[in-house]
Short mmCIF file of C-alpha atoms and ligand atoms in Angstrom, two decimals:
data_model
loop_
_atom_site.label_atom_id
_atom_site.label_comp_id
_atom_site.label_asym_id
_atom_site.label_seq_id
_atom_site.Cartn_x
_atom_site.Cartn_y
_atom_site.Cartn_z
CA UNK A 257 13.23 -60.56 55.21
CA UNK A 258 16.09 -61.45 53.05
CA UNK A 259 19.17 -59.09 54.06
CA UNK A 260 21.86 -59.18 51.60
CA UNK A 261 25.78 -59.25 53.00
CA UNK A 262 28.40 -58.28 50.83
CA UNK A 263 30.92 -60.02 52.49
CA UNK A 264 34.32 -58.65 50.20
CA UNK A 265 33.39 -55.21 52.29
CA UNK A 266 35.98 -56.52 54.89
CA UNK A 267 38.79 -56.32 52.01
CA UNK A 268 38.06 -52.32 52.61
CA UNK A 269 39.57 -50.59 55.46
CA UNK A 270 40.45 -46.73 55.14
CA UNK A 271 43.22 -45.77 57.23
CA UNK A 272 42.19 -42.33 58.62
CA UNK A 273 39.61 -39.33 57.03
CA UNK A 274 41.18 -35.55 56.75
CA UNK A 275 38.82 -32.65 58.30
CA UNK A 276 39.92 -29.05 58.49
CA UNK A 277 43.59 -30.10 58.14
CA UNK A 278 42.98 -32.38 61.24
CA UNK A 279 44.22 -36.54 60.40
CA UNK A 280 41.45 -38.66 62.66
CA UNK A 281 40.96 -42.07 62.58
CA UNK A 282 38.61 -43.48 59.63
CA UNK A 283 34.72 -43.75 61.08
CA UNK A 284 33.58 -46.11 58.40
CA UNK A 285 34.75 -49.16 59.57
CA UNK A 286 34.41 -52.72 58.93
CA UNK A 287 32.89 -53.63 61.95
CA UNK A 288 29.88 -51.72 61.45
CA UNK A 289 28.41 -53.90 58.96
CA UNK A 290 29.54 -57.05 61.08
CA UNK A 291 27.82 -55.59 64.18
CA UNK A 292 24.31 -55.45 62.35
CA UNK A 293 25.28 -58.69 59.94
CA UNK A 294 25.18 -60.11 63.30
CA UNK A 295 22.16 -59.09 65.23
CA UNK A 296 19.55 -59.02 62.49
CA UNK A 297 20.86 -62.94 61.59
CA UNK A 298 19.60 -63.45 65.18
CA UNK A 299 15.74 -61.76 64.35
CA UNK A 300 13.12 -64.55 63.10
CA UNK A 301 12.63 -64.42 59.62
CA UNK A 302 15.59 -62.42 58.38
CA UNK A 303 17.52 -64.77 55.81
CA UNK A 304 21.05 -63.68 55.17
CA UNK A 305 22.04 -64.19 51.40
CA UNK A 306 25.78 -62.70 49.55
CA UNK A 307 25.24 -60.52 46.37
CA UNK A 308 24.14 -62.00 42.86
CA UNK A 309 26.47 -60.35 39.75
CA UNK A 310 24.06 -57.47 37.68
CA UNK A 311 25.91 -56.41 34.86
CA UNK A 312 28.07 -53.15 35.14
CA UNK A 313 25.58 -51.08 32.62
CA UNK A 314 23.10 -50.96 36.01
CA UNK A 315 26.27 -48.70 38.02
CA UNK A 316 27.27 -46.94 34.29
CA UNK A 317 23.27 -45.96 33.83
CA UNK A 318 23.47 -44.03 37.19
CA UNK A 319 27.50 -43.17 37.05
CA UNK A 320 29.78 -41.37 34.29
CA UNK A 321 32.05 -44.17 32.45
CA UNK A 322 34.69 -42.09 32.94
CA UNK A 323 34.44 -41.95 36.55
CA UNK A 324 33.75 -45.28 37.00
CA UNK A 325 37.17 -46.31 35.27
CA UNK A 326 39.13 -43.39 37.21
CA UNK A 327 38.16 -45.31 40.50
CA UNK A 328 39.44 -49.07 38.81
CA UNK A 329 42.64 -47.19 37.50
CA UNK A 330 43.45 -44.94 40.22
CA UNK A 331 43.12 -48.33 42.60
CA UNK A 332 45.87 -49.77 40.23
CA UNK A 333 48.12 -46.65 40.59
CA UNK A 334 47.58 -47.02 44.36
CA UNK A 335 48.17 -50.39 45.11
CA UNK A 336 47.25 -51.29 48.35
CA UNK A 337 48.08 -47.83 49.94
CA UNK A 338 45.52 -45.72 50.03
CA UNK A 339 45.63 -42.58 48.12
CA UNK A 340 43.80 -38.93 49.07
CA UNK A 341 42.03 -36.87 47.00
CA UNK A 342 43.39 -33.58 46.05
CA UNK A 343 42.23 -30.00 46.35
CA UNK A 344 42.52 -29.04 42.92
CA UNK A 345 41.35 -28.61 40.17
CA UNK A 346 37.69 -28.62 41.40
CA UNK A 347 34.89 -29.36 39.11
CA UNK A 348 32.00 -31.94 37.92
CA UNK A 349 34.07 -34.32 36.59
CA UNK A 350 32.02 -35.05 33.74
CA UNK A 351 33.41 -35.28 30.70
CA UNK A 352 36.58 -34.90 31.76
CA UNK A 353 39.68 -34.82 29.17
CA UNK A 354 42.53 -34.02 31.99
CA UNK A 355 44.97 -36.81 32.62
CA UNK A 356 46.99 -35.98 35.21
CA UNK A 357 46.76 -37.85 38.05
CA UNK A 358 47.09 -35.53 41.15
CA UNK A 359 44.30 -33.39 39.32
CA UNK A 360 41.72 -36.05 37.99
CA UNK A 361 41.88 -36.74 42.46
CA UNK A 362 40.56 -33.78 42.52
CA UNK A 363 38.12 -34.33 39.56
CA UNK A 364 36.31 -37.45 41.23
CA UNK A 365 35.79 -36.65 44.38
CA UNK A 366 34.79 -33.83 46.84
CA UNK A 367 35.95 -34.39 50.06
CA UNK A 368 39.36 -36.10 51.83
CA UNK A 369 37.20 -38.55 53.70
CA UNK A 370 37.07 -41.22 50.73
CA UNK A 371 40.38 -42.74 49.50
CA UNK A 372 41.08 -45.02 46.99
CA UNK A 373 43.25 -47.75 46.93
CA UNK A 374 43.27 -51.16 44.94
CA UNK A 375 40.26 -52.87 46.56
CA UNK A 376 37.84 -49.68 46.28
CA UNK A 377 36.45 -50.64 43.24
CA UNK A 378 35.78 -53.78 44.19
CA UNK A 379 34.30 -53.44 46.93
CA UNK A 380 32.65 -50.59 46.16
CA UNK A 381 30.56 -53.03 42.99
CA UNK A 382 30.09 -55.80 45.68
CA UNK A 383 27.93 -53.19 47.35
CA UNK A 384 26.33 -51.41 44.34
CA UNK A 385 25.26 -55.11 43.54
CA UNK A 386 24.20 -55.87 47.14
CA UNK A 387 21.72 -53.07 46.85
CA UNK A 388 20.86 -54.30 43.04
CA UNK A 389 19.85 -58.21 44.90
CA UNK A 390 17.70 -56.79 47.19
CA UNK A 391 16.22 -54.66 44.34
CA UNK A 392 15.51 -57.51 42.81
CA UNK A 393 14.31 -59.71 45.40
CA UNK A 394 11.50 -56.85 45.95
CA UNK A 395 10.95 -57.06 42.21
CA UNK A 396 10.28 -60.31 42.13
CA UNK A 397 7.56 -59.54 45.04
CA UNK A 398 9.06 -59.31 48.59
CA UNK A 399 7.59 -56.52 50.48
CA UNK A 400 10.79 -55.75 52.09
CA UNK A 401 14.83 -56.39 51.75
CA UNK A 402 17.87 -55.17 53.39
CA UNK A 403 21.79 -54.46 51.46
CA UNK A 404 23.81 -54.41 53.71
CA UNK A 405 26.13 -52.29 51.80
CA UNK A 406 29.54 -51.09 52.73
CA UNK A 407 31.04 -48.80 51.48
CA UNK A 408 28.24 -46.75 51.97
CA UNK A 409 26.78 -44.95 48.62
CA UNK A 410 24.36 -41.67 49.02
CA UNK A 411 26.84 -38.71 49.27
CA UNK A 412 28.33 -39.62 46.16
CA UNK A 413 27.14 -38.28 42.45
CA UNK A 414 27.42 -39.43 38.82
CA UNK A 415 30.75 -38.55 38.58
CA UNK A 416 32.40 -37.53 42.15
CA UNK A 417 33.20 -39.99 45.32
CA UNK A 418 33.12 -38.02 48.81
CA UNK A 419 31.71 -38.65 52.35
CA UNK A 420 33.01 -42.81 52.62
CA UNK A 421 30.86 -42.97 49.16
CA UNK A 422 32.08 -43.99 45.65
CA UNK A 423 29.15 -45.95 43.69
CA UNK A 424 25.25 -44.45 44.81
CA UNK A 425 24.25 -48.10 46.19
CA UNK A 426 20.47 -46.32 46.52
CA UNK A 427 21.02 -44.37 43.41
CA UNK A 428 21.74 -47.57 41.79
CA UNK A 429 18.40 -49.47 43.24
CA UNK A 430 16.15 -46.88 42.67
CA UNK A 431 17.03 -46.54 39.05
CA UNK A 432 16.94 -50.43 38.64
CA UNK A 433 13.46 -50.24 39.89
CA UNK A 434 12.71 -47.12 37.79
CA UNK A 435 12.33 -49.37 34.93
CA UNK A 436 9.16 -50.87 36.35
CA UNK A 437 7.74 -47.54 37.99
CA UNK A 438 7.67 -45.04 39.64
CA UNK A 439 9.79 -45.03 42.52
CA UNK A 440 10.81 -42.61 45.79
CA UNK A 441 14.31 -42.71 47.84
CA UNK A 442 13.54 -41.97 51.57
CA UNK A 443 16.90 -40.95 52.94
CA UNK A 444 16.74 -41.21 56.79
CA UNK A 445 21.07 -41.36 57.32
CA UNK A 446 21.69 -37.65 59.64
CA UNK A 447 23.79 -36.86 56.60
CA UNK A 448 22.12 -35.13 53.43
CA UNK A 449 21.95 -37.83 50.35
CA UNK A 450 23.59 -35.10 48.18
CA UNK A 451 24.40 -37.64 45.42
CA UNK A 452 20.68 -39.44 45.19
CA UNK A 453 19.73 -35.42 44.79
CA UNK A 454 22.08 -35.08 42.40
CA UNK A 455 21.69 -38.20 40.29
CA UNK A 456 17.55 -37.38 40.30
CA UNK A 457 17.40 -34.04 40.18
CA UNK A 458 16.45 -33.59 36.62
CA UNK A 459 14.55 -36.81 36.58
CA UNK A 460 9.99 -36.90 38.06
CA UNK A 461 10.29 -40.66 37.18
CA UNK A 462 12.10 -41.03 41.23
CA UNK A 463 11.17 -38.85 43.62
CA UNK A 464 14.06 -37.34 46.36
CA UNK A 465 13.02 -36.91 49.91
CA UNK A 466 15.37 -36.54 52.37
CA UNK A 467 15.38 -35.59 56.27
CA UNK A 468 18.81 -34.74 57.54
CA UNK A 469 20.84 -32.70 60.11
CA UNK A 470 21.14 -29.19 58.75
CA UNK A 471 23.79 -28.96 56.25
CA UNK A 472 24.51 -24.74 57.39
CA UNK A 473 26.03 -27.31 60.53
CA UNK A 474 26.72 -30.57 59.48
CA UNK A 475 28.15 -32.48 56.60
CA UNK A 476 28.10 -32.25 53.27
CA UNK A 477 27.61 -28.24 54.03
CA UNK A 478 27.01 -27.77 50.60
CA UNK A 479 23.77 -29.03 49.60
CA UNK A 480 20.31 -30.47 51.69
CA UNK A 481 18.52 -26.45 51.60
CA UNK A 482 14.88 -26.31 51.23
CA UNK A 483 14.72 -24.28 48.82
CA UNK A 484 16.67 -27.31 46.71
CA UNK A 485 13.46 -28.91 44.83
CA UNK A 486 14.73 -29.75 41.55
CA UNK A 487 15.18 -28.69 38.22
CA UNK A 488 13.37 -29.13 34.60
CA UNK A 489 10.85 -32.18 34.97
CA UNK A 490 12.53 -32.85 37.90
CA UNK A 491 11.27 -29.87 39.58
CA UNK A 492 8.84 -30.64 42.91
CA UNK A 493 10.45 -34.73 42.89
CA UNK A 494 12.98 -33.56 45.40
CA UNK A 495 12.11 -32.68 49.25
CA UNK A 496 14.38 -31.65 52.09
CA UNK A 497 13.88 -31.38 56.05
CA UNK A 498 17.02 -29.92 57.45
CA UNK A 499 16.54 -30.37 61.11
CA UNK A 500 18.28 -28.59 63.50
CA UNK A 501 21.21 -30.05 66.09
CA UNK A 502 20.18 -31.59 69.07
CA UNK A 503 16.71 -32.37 68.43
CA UNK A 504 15.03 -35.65 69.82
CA UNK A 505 12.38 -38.11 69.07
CA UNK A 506 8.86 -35.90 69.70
CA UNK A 507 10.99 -33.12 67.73
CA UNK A 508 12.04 -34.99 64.84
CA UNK A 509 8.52 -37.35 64.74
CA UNK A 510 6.27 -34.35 63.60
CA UNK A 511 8.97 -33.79 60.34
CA UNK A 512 9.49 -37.36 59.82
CA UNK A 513 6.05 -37.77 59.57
CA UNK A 514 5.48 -34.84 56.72
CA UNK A 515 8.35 -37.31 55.00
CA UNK A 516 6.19 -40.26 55.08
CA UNK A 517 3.13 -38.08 53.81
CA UNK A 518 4.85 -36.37 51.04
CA UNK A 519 5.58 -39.82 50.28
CA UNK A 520 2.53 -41.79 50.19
CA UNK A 521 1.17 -38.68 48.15
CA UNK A 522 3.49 -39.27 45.80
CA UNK A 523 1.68 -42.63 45.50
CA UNK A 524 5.37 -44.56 43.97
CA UNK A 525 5.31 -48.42 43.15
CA UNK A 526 8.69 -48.93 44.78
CA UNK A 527 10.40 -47.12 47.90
CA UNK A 528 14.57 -47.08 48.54
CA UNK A 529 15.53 -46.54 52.17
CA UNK A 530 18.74 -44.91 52.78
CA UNK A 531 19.00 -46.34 56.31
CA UNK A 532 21.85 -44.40 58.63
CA UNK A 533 21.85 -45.25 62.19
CA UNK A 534 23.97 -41.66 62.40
CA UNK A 535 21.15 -39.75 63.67
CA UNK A 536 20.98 -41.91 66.98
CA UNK A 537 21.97 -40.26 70.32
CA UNK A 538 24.96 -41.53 71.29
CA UNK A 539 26.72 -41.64 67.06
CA UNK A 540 30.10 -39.86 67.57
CA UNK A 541 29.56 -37.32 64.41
CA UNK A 542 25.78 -37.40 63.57
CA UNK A 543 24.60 -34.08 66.57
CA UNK A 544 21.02 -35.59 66.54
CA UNK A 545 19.50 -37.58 69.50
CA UNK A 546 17.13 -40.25 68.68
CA UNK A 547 16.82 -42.85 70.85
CA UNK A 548 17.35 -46.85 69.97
CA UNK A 549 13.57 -47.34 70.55
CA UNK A 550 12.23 -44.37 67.77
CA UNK A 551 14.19 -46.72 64.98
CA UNK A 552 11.90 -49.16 65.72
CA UNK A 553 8.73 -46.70 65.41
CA UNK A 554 10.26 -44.90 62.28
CA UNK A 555 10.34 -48.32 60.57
CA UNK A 556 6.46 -49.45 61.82
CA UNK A 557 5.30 -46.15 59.76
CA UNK A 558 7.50 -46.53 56.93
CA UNK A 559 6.27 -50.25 57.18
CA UNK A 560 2.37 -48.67 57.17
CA UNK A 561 2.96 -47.27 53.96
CA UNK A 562 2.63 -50.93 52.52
CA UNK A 563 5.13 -50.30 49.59
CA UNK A 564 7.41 -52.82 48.58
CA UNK A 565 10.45 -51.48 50.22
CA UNK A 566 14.34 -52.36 49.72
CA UNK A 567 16.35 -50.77 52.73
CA UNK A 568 19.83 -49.54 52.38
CA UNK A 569 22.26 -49.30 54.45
CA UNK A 570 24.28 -45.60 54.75
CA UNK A 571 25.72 -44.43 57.73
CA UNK A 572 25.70 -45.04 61.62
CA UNK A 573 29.49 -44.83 63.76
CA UNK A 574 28.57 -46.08 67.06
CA UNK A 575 29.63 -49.70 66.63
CA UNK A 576 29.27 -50.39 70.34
CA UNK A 577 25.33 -49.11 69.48
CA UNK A 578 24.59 -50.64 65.62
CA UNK A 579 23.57 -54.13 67.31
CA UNK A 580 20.75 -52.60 69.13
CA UNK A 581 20.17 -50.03 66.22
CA UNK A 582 19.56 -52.48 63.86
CA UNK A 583 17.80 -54.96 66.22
CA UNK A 584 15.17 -52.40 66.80
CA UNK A 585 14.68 -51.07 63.52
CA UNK A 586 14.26 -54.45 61.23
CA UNK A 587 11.60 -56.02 63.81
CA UNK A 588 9.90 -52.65 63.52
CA UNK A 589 9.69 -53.39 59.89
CA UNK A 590 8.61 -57.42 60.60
CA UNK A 591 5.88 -56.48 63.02
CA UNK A 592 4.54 -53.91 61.18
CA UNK A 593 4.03 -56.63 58.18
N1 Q9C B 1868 35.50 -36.76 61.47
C1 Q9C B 1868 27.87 -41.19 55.75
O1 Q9C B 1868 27.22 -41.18 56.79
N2 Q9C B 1868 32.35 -36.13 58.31
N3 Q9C B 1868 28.90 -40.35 55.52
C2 Q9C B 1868 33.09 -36.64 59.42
C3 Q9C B 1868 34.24 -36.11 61.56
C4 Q9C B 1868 32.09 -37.10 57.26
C5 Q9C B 1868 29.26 -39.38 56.51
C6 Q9C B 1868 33.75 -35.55 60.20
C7 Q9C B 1868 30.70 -37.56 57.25
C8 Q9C B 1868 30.41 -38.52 56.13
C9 Q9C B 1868 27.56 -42.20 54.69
ZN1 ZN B 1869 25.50 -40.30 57.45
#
């Protein structure tokens, strides 16, 4: 398995995340991806390769332009502090002729989890083209890959960063691989992938399924309903399975496996896997409880579905658990093929 390591991810390092009014430290930390860098390196037959360059047109095909150059100039107004989003004025973003700065923070992103400073958009393309390598490296006929992409990418839209997420790393993939068929995003991260909805929800060329804590609960509160199946053409290629809190492996396996179904019906050429670790017992935000050795079953079915397959990475907190995570779930994936 060739995993993909975008190593400038250490040059990103947000200070602390706002919630309710309450300053906590930041959860999305560097270490994560150096914890799993680390023990899949160890697992025979993983190869561990840095990021080729895509051109930009592969992030501006799935992201507005002018959100793309708000996060480069807004890094430049920053400098190396880190700068908040606002509260105001809300909206899509798209399309957007307002210039002032304290409201175009409020214009690009959604939540006060995701700042920006003057290594965000750099990083943040180091991981958008992490997840375009291993794209490619399934193109070219790999059954599997694995980006190990930080920042993370599936809570944020065309045209809004929030939840640790400015460029749709998956997002990105899938429509890369879009261009040679049809393709389905599996979104296993605790978190609804409200931005792979988003980006998809209009399209039936990429199908949407995700399987999530429910969002009445749990981050991003606003989006992740059932009754959320698309729109236009689009309508019937996106699939949600809110779960409730608390729930454990033989309660969860019965709705993961009505995932996987939906998904082989769907018969695509190419499957994205937002991988979180988040929905693991012991994750300090994530309020599901699967244990270390389910990662490793949920990745022998996926495996069984014998579709070439590029994995990546979301969320997952507990960086004393990621090694074992991670451990379990990639040589699910190698013994299964
Ligand atoms: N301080 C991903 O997993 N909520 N994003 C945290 C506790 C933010 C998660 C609240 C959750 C964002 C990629
Ligand atoms: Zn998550």
């Amino acid at each position: 398995m060739i995993v993909v390591y975008p190593s400038r991810h250490l040059r990103h390092h947000p200070p602390s995340e706002i919630f309710n009014g309450v300053v906590e430290p930041h959860a999305e930390v560097p270490e994560r991806i150096e914890h799993i860098k680390a023990s899949v390196s160890n697992i025979a037959g993983v190869r561990i390769v840095l990021p080729k360059h895509f051109p930009l047109s592969w992030i501006e095909q799935v992201h507005d332009s002018g959100y793309v150059s708000y996060l480069a100039e807004a890094g430049r107004l920053s400098g190396n502090a880190y700068t908040y989003p606002s509260v105001f004025p809300y909206g899509s973003g798209e399309n957007s002729s307002i210039t002032n700065e304290i409201a175009r923070r409020g214009i690009y992103g959604f939540d006060l989890y995701t700042p920006v400073s003057n290594t965000t958009y750099y990083v943040a393309c180091a991981s958008a083209m992490a997840a375009l390598t291993a794209a490619s490296v399934v193109r070219r006929g790999e059954m599997v890959s694995y980006a190990l992409c930080r920042p993370p990418g599936h809570h944020a839209e065309r045209s809004r960063m929030g939840g640790y997420c400015y460029f749709n790393n998956a997002a990105i993939a899938a429509n890369y691989l879009s261009r040679q068929g049809k393709v389905a995003v599996f979104d296993i991260d605790v978190h609804h992938g409200n931005g792979t909805q988003h980006i998809f929800y209009e399209r039936d060329d990429v199908m949407v399924v995700n399987i999530h804590a429910d969002p009445t609960y749990k981050f991003p509160f606003f989006s992740g309903f059932e009754h959320e199946i698309g729109v236009g053409k689009g309508k019937l290629f996106n699939k949600n399975y809110p779960i409730p809190l608390g729930i454990s492996d033989e309660e969860y396996h019965p709705v993961f496996m009505a995932a996987v179904k939906r998904i082989r019906e769907s018969a695509p050429q190419y499957l994205v896997v937002s991988v979180g670790y988040d929905a693991h017992v012991n994750d300090p935000i994530g309020g599901l409880r699967l244990s270390t050795a389910y990662y490793h079953r949920m990745a022998t079915a996926i495996a069984s579905l014998h579709i070439p397959t590029v994995l990546v990475q979301e969320g997952g907190y507990n960086t004393g658990e990621l090694r074992s995570v991670a451990q379990s779930f990639v040589s699910g994936f190698l013994d299964a093929n």
